[in-house]
């Protein structure tokens, strides 16, 4: 019989998963809630707090006296109100009934500092010593029982990514009511002396401890004025805690055997060798894998051998049984031949059942899957934080720091998602600059794939070099100018570097699929809208009028045929859709490179603009949108003329 | 009070492969580094140093690596062993 409230419902216990960044909290969250949140091998993956209920079988639900709400908190090194993540994690910890502290056994010297702080808070707590597989691989000898005994806490040892050792955790939670395993840990006496005076004022031990550690926000909420020596006292508490951690490590951990992955990780950090490796990685990923293999071989086979050969003719046959189709007409069919207009809208050249489905499943899907697969491999291997180290010097002179490389690379998947990820950057200045550079110079995966495919078709490395080089120059100049103009600080790069790991393929596939699905769910309605819009413009004859109107801009300014206007119309809805529009227009090499550059620099898609408005404001989003227009057309005009001497 | 020896240098001057002791950390980053497991007196080795970029350190008897921005590294004093 469970414990129920007045409405007859079981009471809900709040469980906070707490730990340093990159220790496996999200994997454990996924296991407990049977849901999926992103898991990667770099600090700061969890930028939003995820919540879910502990999934119980019918039998378990009968046995359990409570419901359990699990919260996956952002990774933190301490809970001292030093950063936004720490502030968010602190609030969940203070409200939690149970804390599950996830610790990486490979970095105990770093992780146990937070453990000591949590134990000093005096909340019911339980330890998970995770990444045991890595410790075994390195022949690391750790006396986990002794460490847990010293802390006065129960523990389980687990390899969460391999789902080893986690079954006991469910049992421990379900039996919470009469469970001796979840109890407060030993409180450090030296630290207790500092917090005792505040405990009388606020009653709650955890809050008292944090006020003793100079948490000004909590002090203010409790009407307590911090004394001038508060910061010095925090320093003393930190010193005590760190000394205790040091002696725990010295007594219980025997190190060390460096593995080849550790040596590889060190080599990647070498400024010279690391830069060469970075070039090889980018070339292999973007050019060979995404451009030649996915956009070339896979998309070609799907588009020409499946969709254009079987699917589209089949749809046209079915639709034409009811509605006539005038496939390539630009005439005003809407008023003169309404039945033909409907048929053309459904299955004409830009039909929602033909073009949209072909673009979505023959082009977009393989490109997005390919990009996210490659990105997941890079993320889970631990390569990205090393790239952040290598690029920190350059990015600092552009008003950002090394951490900005993560949203910039994620932008290659989806600029909209990457714009949200800019939250992991610590200052407004670097967020704004990163957002502008994302909207301006970073193509999303599908657009990138199509552009790589188009450039590869021209032949040779030169088109790719001109496209990439132009974007790089725009990226550097824009960043440099913004660094000078935007007031504020660009933040400072202090980060732990996770070890190089062999990616777990199940996580790579899961992540690839989940992200691709999110991307496609967002893209599909936009694609249908764009196709519907263009088909409507076509059957009303307006498309031809717009193309004629833009003729001077296309032909005189950008030296492009007027039909390219269609790509720009599509590109305003989604940039990748704009790039797809190029595939059926005959262009020479110079025109192709010009239009690829202009479409990349062209306005961010509607979804990205919406996120920019949410993350910043309407004025900033509008400014970015209009500047993108001006820059794209200006640079396109210059490049078109320059390329006349190259091709 | 910061007392530096003649053999002290700042973290930016350390070469990859060198072992050294942390002698001084400025107050503004002391707590942050402490919560990341680094404090005065720790024995550390330099993994890499990038031009105008971060210095990457590994503590003795640890797998943990820590990257510290160029400007901060400039203000941290170390004594090479």
Short mmCIF file of N, CA and C in Angstrom, two decimals, chain B residues 1-43:
data_model
loop_
_atom_site.label_atom_id
_atom_site.label_comp_id
_atom_site.label_asym_id
_atom_site.label_seq_id
_atom_site.Cartn_x
_atom_site.Cartn_y
_atom_site.Cartn_z
N UNK B 1 50.14 36.54 1.05
CA UNK B 1 51.22 37.32 0.43
C UNK B 1 51.95 36.44 -0.59
N UNK B 2 52.17 36.97 -1.77
CA UNK B 2 52.82 36.17 -2.80
C UNK B 2 54.34 36.30 -2.67
N UNK B 3 54.99 35.15 -2.40
CA UNK B 3 56.45 35.18 -2.32
C UNK B 3 57.00 34.31 -3.45
N UNK B 4 57.67 34.94 -4.39
CA UNK B 4 58.16 34.18 -5.54
C UNK B 4 59.67 33.97 -5.44
N UNK B 5 60.10 32.81 -5.89
CA UNK B 5 61.53 32.53 -5.91
C UNK B 5 62.10 32.93 -7.26
N UNK B 6 63.42 32.93 -7.35
CA UNK B 6 64.04 33.29 -8.63
C UNK B 6 63.67 32.29 -9.72
N UNK B 7 63.43 31.05 -9.28
CA UNK B 7 63.13 30.01 -10.27
C UNK B 7 61.66 30.01 -10.70
N UNK B 8 60.85 30.89 -10.12
CA UNK B 8 59.44 30.93 -10.49
C UNK B 8 59.25 31.54 -11.88
N UNK B 9 58.23 31.08 -12.56
CA UNK B 9 57.88 31.67 -13.86
C UNK B 9 56.35 31.61 -13.98
N UNK B 10 55.83 32.26 -15.02
CA UNK B 10 54.38 32.13 -15.14
C UNK B 10 54.02 30.92 -16.00
N UNK B 11 52.79 30.49 -15.87
CA UNK B 11 52.36 29.24 -16.51
C UNK B 11 52.52 29.26 -18.03
N UNK B 12 52.46 30.45 -18.61
CA UNK B 12 52.60 30.55 -20.06
C UNK B 12 54.02 30.24 -20.54
N UNK B 13 54.96 30.27 -19.61
CA UNK B 13 56.36 30.05 -20.02
C UNK B 13 56.77 28.58 -19.93
N UNK B 14 55.89 27.76 -19.40
CA UNK B 14 56.23 26.34 -19.23
C UNK B 14 56.19 25.63 -20.56
N UNK B 15 57.12 24.69 -20.75
CA UNK B 15 57.14 23.95 -22.02
C UNK B 15 56.42 22.60 -21.88
N UNK B 16 55.81 22.10 -22.95
CA UNK B 16 55.16 20.78 -22.87
C UNK B 16 56.14 19.72 -22.38
N UNK B 17 55.68 18.88 -21.48
CA UNK B 17 56.52 17.82 -20.93
C UNK B 17 57.14 18.19 -19.58
N UNK B 18 57.20 19.50 -19.27
CA UNK B 18 57.80 19.92 -18.00
C UNK B 18 56.86 19.66 -16.82
N UNK B 19 57.46 19.27 -15.68
CA UNK B 19 56.69 19.13 -14.44
C UNK B 19 56.95 20.35 -13.57
N UNK B 20 55.96 20.79 -12.85
CA UNK B 20 56.15 21.98 -12.03
C UNK B 20 55.14 22.01 -10.88
N UNK B 21 55.41 22.91 -9.92
CA UNK B 21 54.51 23.06 -8.77
C UNK B 21 53.78 24.39 -8.91
N UNK B 22 52.49 24.38 -8.63
CA UNK B 22 51.72 25.63 -8.67
C UNK B 22 52.09 26.44 -7.42
N UNK B 23 52.56 27.66 -7.65
CA UNK B 23 53.00 28.50 -6.53
C UNK B 23 51.98 29.58 -6.16
N UNK B 24 51.31 30.09 -7.16
CA UNK B 24 50.37 31.19 -6.88
C UNK B 24 49.24 31.20 -7.91
N UNK B 25 48.01 31.35 -7.40
CA UNK B 25 46.84 31.49 -8.28
C UNK B 25 46.12 32.78 -7.87
N UNK B 26 45.85 33.69 -8.79
CA UNK B 26 45.17 34.93 -8.39
C UNK B 26 43.76 34.66 -7.86
N UNK B 27 43.33 35.55 -6.99
CA UNK B 27 42.07 35.33 -6.27
C UNK B 27 40.86 35.13 -7.18
N UNK B 28 40.83 35.89 -8.31
CA UNK B 28 39.62 35.84 -9.14
C UNK B 28 39.36 34.47 -9.78
N UNK B 29 40.39 33.63 -9.86
CA UNK B 29 40.12 32.29 -10.43
C UNK B 29 40.46 31.17 -9.44
N UNK B 30 40.85 31.55 -8.25
CA UNK B 30 41.30 30.56 -7.28
C UNK B 30 40.20 29.54 -6.95
N UNK B 31 38.99 30.05 -6.69
CA UNK B 31 37.90 29.14 -6.30
C UNK B 31 37.49 28.26 -7.47
N UNK B 32 37.45 28.85 -8.65
CA UNK B 32 37.05 28.08 -9.84
C UNK B 32 38.03 26.93 -10.06
N UNK B 33 39.32 27.24 -9.98
CA UNK B 33 40.32 26.19 -10.19
C UNK B 33 40.30 25.18 -9.05
N UNK B 34 40.03 25.66 -7.83
CA UNK B 34 39.97 24.76 -6.68
C UNK B 34 38.85 23.73 -6.88
N UNK B 35 37.68 24.20 -7.36
CA UNK B 35 36.59 23.25 -7.56
C UNK B 35 36.87 22.32 -8.74
N UNK B 36 37.80 22.70 -9.61
CA UNK B 36 38.21 21.81 -10.70
C UNK B 36 39.36 20.90 -10.28
N UNK B 37 39.78 21.04 -9.02
CA UNK B 37 40.80 20.14 -8.48
C UNK B 37 42.22 20.68 -8.53
N UNK B 38 42.39 21.96 -8.80
CA UNK B 38 43.75 22.51 -8.88
C UNK B 38 43.94 23.60 -7.85
N UNK B 39 45.02 23.49 -7.06
CA UNK B 39 45.28 24.54 -6.05
C UNK B 39 46.78 24.68 -5.85
N UNK B 40 47.13 25.70 -5.12
CA UNK B 40 48.55 25.98 -4.87
C UNK B 40 49.18 24.76 -4.18
N UNK B 41 50.38 24.38 -4.66
CA UNK B 41 51.08 23.24 -4.07
C UNK B 41 50.94 21.98 -4.91
N UNK B 42 50.00 21.95 -5.85
CA UNK B 42 49.81 20.75 -6.68
C UNK B 42 50.99 20.58 -7.64
N UNK B 43 51.34 19.32 -7.85
CA UNK B 43 52.37 19.02 -8.86
C UNK B 43 51.66 18.70 -10.17
#
